Structures are given as structure tokens and as C-alpha cells.
Short mmCIF file of C-alpha atoms and ligand atoms in Angstrom, two decimals:
data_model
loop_
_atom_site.label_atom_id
_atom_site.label_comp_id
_atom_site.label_asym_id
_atom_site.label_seq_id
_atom_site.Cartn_x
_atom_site.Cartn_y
_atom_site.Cartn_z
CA UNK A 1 -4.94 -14.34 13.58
CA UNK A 2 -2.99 -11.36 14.33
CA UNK A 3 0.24 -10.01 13.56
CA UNK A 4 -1.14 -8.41 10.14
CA UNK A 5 1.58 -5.92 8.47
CA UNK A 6 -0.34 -2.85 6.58
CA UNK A 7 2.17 -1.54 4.39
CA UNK A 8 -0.45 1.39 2.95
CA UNK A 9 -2.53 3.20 4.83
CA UNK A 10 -3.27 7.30 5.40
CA UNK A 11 -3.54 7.49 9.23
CA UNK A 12 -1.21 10.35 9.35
CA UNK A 13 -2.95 13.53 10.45
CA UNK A 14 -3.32 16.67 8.39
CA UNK A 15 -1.49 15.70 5.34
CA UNK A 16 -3.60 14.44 2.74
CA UNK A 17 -7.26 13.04 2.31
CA UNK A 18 -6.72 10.41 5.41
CA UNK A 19 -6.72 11.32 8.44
CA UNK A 20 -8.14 14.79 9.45
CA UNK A 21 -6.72 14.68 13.19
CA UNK A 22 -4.88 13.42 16.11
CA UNK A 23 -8.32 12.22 17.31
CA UNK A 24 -9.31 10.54 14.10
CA UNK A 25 -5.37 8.46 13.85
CA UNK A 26 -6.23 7.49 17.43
CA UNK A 27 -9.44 6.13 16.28
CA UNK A 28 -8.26 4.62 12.81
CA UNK A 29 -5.38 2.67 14.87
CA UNK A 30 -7.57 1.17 17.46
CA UNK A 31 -9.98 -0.41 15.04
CA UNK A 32 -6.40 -1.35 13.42
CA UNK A 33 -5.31 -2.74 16.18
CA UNK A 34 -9.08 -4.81 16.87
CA UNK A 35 -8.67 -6.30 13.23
CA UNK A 36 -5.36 -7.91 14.12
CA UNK A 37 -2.64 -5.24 12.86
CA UNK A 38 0.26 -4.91 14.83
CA UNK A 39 3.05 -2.93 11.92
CA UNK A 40 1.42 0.14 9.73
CA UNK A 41 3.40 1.68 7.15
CA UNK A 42 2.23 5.31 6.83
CA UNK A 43 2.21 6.34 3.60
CA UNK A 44 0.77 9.68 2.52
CA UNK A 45 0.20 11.35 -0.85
CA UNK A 46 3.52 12.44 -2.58
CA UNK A 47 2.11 14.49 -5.30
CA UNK A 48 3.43 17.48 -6.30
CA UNK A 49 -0.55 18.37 -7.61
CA UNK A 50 -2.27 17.52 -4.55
CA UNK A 51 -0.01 19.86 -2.25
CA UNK A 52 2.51 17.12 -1.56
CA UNK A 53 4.23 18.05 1.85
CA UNK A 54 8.20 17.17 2.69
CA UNK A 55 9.71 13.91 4.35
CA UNK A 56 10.34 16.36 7.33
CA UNK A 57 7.04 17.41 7.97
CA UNK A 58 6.11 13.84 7.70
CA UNK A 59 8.42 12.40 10.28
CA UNK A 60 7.60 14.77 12.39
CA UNK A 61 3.86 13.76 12.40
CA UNK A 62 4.81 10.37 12.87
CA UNK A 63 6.54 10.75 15.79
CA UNK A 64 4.04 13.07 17.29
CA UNK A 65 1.51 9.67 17.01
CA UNK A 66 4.30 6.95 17.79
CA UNK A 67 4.30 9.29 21.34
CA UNK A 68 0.63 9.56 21.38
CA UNK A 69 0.07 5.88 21.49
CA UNK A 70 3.51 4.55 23.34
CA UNK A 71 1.46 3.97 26.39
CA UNK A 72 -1.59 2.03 24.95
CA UNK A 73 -0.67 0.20 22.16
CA UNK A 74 2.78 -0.52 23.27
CA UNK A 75 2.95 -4.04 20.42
CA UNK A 76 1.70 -1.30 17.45
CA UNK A 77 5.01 -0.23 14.98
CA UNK A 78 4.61 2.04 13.12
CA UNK A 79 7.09 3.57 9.67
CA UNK A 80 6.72 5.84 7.28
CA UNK A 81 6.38 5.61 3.66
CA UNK A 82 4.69 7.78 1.34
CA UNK A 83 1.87 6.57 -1.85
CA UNK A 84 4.02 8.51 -5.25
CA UNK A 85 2.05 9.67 -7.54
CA UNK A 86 4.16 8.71 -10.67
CA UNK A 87 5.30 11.37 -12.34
CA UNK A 88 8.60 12.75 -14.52
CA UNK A 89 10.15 13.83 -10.94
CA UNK A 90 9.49 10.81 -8.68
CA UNK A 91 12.99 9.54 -9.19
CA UNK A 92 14.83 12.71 -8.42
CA UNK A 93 12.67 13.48 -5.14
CA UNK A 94 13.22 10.02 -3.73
CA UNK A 95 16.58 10.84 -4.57
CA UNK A 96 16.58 14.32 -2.78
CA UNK A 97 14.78 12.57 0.14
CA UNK A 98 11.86 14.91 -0.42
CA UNK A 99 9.52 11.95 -0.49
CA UNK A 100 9.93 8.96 1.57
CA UNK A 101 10.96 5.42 0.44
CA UNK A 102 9.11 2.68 2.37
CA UNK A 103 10.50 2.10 6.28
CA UNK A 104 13.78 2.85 4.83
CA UNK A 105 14.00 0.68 2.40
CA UNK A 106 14.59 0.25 -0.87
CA UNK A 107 10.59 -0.27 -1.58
CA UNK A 108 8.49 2.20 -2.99
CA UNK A 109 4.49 2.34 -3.54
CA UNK A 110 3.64 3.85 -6.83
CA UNK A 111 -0.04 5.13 -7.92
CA UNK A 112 -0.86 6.29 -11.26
CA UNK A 113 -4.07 7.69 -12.93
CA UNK A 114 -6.62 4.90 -13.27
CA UNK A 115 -6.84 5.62 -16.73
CA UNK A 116 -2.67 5.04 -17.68
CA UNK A 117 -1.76 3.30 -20.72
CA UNK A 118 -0.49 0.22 -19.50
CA UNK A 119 3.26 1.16 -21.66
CA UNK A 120 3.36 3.99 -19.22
CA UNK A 121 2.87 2.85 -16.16
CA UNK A 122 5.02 -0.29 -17.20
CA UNK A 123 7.79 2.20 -17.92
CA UNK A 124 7.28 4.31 -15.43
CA UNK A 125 7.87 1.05 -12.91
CA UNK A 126 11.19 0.22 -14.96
CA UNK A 127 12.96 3.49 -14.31
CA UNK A 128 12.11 2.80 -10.38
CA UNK A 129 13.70 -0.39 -11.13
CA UNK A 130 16.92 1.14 -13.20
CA UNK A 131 17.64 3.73 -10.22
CA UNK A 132 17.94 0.50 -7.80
CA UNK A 133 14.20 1.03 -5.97
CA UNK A 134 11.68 -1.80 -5.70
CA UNK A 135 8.39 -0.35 -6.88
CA UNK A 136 5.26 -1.88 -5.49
CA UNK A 137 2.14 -1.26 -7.72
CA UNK A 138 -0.47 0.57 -5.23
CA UNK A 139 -4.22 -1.06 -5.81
CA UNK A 140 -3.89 -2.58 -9.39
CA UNK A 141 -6.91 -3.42 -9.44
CA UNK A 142 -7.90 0.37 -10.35
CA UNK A 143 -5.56 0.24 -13.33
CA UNK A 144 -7.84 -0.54 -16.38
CA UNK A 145 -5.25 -0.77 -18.80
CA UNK A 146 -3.31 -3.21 -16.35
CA UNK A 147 -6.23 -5.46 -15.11
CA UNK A 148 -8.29 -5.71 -18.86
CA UNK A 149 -5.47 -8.51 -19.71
CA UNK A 150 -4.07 -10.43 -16.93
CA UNK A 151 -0.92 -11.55 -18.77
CA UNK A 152 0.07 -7.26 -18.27
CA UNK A 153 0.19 -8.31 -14.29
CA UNK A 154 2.70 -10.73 -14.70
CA UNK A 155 4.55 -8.69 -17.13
CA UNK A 156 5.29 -6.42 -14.04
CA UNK A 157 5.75 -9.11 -11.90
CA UNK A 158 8.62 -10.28 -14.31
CA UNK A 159 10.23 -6.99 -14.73
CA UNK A 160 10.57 -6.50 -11.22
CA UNK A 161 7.22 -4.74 -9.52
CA UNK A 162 5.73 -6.11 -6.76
CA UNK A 163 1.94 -6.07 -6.31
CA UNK A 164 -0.79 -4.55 -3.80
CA UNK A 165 -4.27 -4.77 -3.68
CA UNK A 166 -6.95 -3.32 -0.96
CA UNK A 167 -9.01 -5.33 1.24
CA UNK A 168 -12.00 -3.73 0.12
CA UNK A 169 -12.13 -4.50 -3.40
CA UNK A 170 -11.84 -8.38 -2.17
CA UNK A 171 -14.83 -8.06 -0.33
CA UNK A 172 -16.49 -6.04 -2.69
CA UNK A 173 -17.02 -2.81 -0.88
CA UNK A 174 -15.48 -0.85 -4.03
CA UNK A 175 -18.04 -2.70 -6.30
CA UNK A 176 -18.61 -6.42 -8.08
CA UNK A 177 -16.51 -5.29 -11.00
CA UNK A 178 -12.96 -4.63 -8.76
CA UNK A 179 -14.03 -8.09 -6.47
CA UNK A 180 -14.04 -9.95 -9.70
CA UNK A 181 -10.66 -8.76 -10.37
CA UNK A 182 -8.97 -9.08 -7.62
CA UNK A 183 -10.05 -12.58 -7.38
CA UNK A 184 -8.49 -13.41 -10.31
CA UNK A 185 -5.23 -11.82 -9.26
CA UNK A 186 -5.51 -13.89 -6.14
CA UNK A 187 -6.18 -17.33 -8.48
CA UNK A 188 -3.08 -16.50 -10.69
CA UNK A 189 -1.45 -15.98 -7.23
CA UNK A 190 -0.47 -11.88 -8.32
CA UNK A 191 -0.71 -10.28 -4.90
CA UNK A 192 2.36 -9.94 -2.34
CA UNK A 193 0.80 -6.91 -0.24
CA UNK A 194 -2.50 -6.90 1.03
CA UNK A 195 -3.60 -3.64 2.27
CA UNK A 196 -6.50 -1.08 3.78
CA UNK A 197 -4.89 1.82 2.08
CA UNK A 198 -7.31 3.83 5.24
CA UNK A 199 -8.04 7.11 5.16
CA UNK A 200 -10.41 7.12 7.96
CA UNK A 201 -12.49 5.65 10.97
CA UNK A 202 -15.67 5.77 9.24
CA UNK A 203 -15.76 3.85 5.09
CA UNK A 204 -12.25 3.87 4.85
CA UNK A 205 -11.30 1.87 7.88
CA UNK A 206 -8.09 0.12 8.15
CA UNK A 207 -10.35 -2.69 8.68
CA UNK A 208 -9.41 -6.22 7.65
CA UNK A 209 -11.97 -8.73 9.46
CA UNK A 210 -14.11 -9.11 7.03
CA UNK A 211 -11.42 -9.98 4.44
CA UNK A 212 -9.18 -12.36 5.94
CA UNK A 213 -12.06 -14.10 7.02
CA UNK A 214 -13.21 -14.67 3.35
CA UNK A 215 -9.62 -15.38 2.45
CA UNK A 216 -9.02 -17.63 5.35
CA UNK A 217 -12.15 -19.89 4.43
CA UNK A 218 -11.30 -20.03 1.06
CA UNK A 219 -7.21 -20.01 0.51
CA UNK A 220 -6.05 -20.86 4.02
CA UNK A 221 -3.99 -19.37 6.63
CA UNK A 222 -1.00 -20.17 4.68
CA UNK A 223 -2.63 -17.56 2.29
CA UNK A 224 -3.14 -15.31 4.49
CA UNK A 225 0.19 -15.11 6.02
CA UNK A 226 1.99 -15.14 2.87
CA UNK A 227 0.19 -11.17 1.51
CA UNK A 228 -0.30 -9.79 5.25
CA UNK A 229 2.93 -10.66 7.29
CA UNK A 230 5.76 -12.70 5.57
CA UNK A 231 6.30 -10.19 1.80
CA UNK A 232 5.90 -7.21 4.56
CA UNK A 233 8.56 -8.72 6.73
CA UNK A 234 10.84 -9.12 4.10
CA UNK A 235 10.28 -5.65 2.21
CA UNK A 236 10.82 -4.37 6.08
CA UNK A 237 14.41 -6.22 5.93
CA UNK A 238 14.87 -4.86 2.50
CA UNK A 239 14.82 -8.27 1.19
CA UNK A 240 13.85 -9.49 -2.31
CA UNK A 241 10.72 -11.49 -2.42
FE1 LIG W 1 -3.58 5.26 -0.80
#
């Protein structure tokens, strides 16, 4: 299968923990590009803390690798997005179009501490919702106060938020106790995005064999297409799914 949509990932160079350089991005989307992924969503840290940079700067980095690649991965899109760090600002920067929204949508992805009370980071989410965005929950899985009672996930389902989880935790490369979670998010049929969330060419891969291989044997393609291509292609039209 091909045609995989990656809607989190950190291939852009120099702006975060992903990607360290030109050379590395060009590495990160060929093994992208081997696993099947033809649409990325770039989407570095917007965190005020971590030395957050501006939408400008950003854009500008994406073009510089949309030309580096134009020639030999001519079937690879790539958009621009950014992972926000929740925090009493978010709302006003997306607002200021300081940080980027997802591909121009009305999508966001939304990280919090892995430690959040879950009544945060549920409210949180619903003042995305009342300012008109569609927040999608980066990795869940790392949310203990989220994950510890599954009936929390489909509270934020209900209210609105959409769900992502990372390939790795699936197949257990982030440890038994995240694989056993994520597999019951996939049994209660919680996920829309499945994601690398790469920050490298090395452990961080945006690799995805390995998962939808596992996936494939054991949900189907149907599965498969449903949390790699057809939620992306909607949020990408800015649809509802
Ligand atoms: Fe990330």
C-alpha cells in the first residue's frame, strides 16, 4: 500500500529537536517515501519555552525543501503545520498567525505535558473548539491522565477533538506499556490520525512498515486506509470527520 498521509512529523530543518539539516530532511523523506508516504504535514514545535520560531521562518524552510526535492520525489506533498504546545496563548497566536494551523485549515495538533490533569487538557481542547479550530490530540497515548480511563478518550471524541497516535507505540518501540494502550484505542476504534511524529533518519524515522503491516494482518486494509489516508484527506479539505 501506498498513498499514506503523515499529518505529524519534524522533518523541517533547524527548528526544533527533528531534523538537524537539509541533509538529514533529505534522508528522513526518502525512507518516507520507501514506507509508502506520499503527503507530510510538517509540523514543528510551537512553544513559546522551547524557542518557538514564527510561521514565516517556517514557510520559508518549507519551501527551501519542497525545491530541494521537486526533481526527485516529484508525487511527495508536502504542508505545514506546527505541534502547539498548549498553553494560555495558543489561541491568540493561531489567531495572530504566529503559529501555523494545519495545511491551512481549520485543524490544529495540540501537545500537552504528559503529566496534565485530564480537566485541563479537556478544557484546554474546548476553547480550540469555542474559537472555531478543530484540535487534534497529538500522541494520547502519552497522556496518563487521558489513557488511565478509556471512557476520558471518548469524552474528547464527543466534545469535538480528534485523535492521533504514533506508529511506534503500536509496535511497541516506545515500550509494552504505550503498545497496550494504543491497542485498546484501536479496539474501541479511538484513532483518526496515524502518525510517525519523526524527528530523524536514525530512531525516530518516519517509518511506517513495520506498523501497517501489523495493522494490515490484524484490522485490514480498510483499517488502514481509514487512520493513514481518508481522516487526512478530509482534514486536508477542511472537512469534518
Ligand atoms: Fe511531535
Amino acid at each position: 500500500m501506498e498513498g499514506f498521509i503523515d499529518i505529524h512529523s519534524h522533518i523541517l530543518p533547524q527548528l526544533d529537536d527533528g531534523s538537524s539539516s537539509m541533509e538529514q530532511t533529505l534522508r528522513m523523506l526518502k525512507i518516507a517515501y520507501d514506507d509508502g508516504i506520499r503527503t507530510m504535514i510538517a509540523t514543528p514545535h510551537a512553544h513559546d519555552g522551547r524557542g518557538a520560531c514564527d510561521k514565516e521562518v517556517m514557510e520559508q524552510k518549507l519551501k527551501d525543501v519542497k525545491e530541494a526535492i521537486k526533481d526527485t520525489y516529484p508525487g511527495m506533498k508536502l504542508y505545514l503545520g506546527s505541534e502547539i504546545y498548549y498553553s494560555h496563548d495558543s489561541i491568540k497566536k493561531l489567531n495572530d498567525k504566529k503559529y501555523p494551523a494545519m495545511a491551512d485549515t481549520k485543524y490544529v495538533l495540540v501537545e500537552f505535558s504528559p503529566m496534565a490533569e485530564f480537566r485541563y487538557i479537556k478544557n484546554g481542547l474546548q476553547e480550540f473548539i469555542l474559537d472555531g479550530f478543530n484540535p487534534i490530540v497529538a500522541h494520547v497515548e502519552r497522556y496518563y491522565y487521558v489513557v488511565k480511563d478509556l471512557e476520558r478518550v471518548d469524552e474528547l471524541i464527543q466534545m469535538g477533538a480528534c485523535i492521533q497516535v504514533n506508529a511506534a507505540s503500536i509496535t511497541g518501540e516506545f515500550g509494552k506499556e504505550y503498545q497496550g494502550i494504543t491497542k485498546k484505542l484501536i479496539k474501541n476504534n479511538f484513532i483518526h490520525f496515524l502518525s510517525t511524529d519523526a524527528h530523524s533518519d536514525g530512531n525516530r524515522a518516519p517509518r511506517l512498515k513495520k506498523c501497517v503491516d501489523y495493522l494490515t494482518k490484524k484490522y485490514g486494509e480498510e483499517y488502514i486506509s481509514e487512520i493513514l489516508i481518508h481522516n487526512a484527506e478530509k482534514l486536508l479539505l477542511n472537512q469534518y470527520i
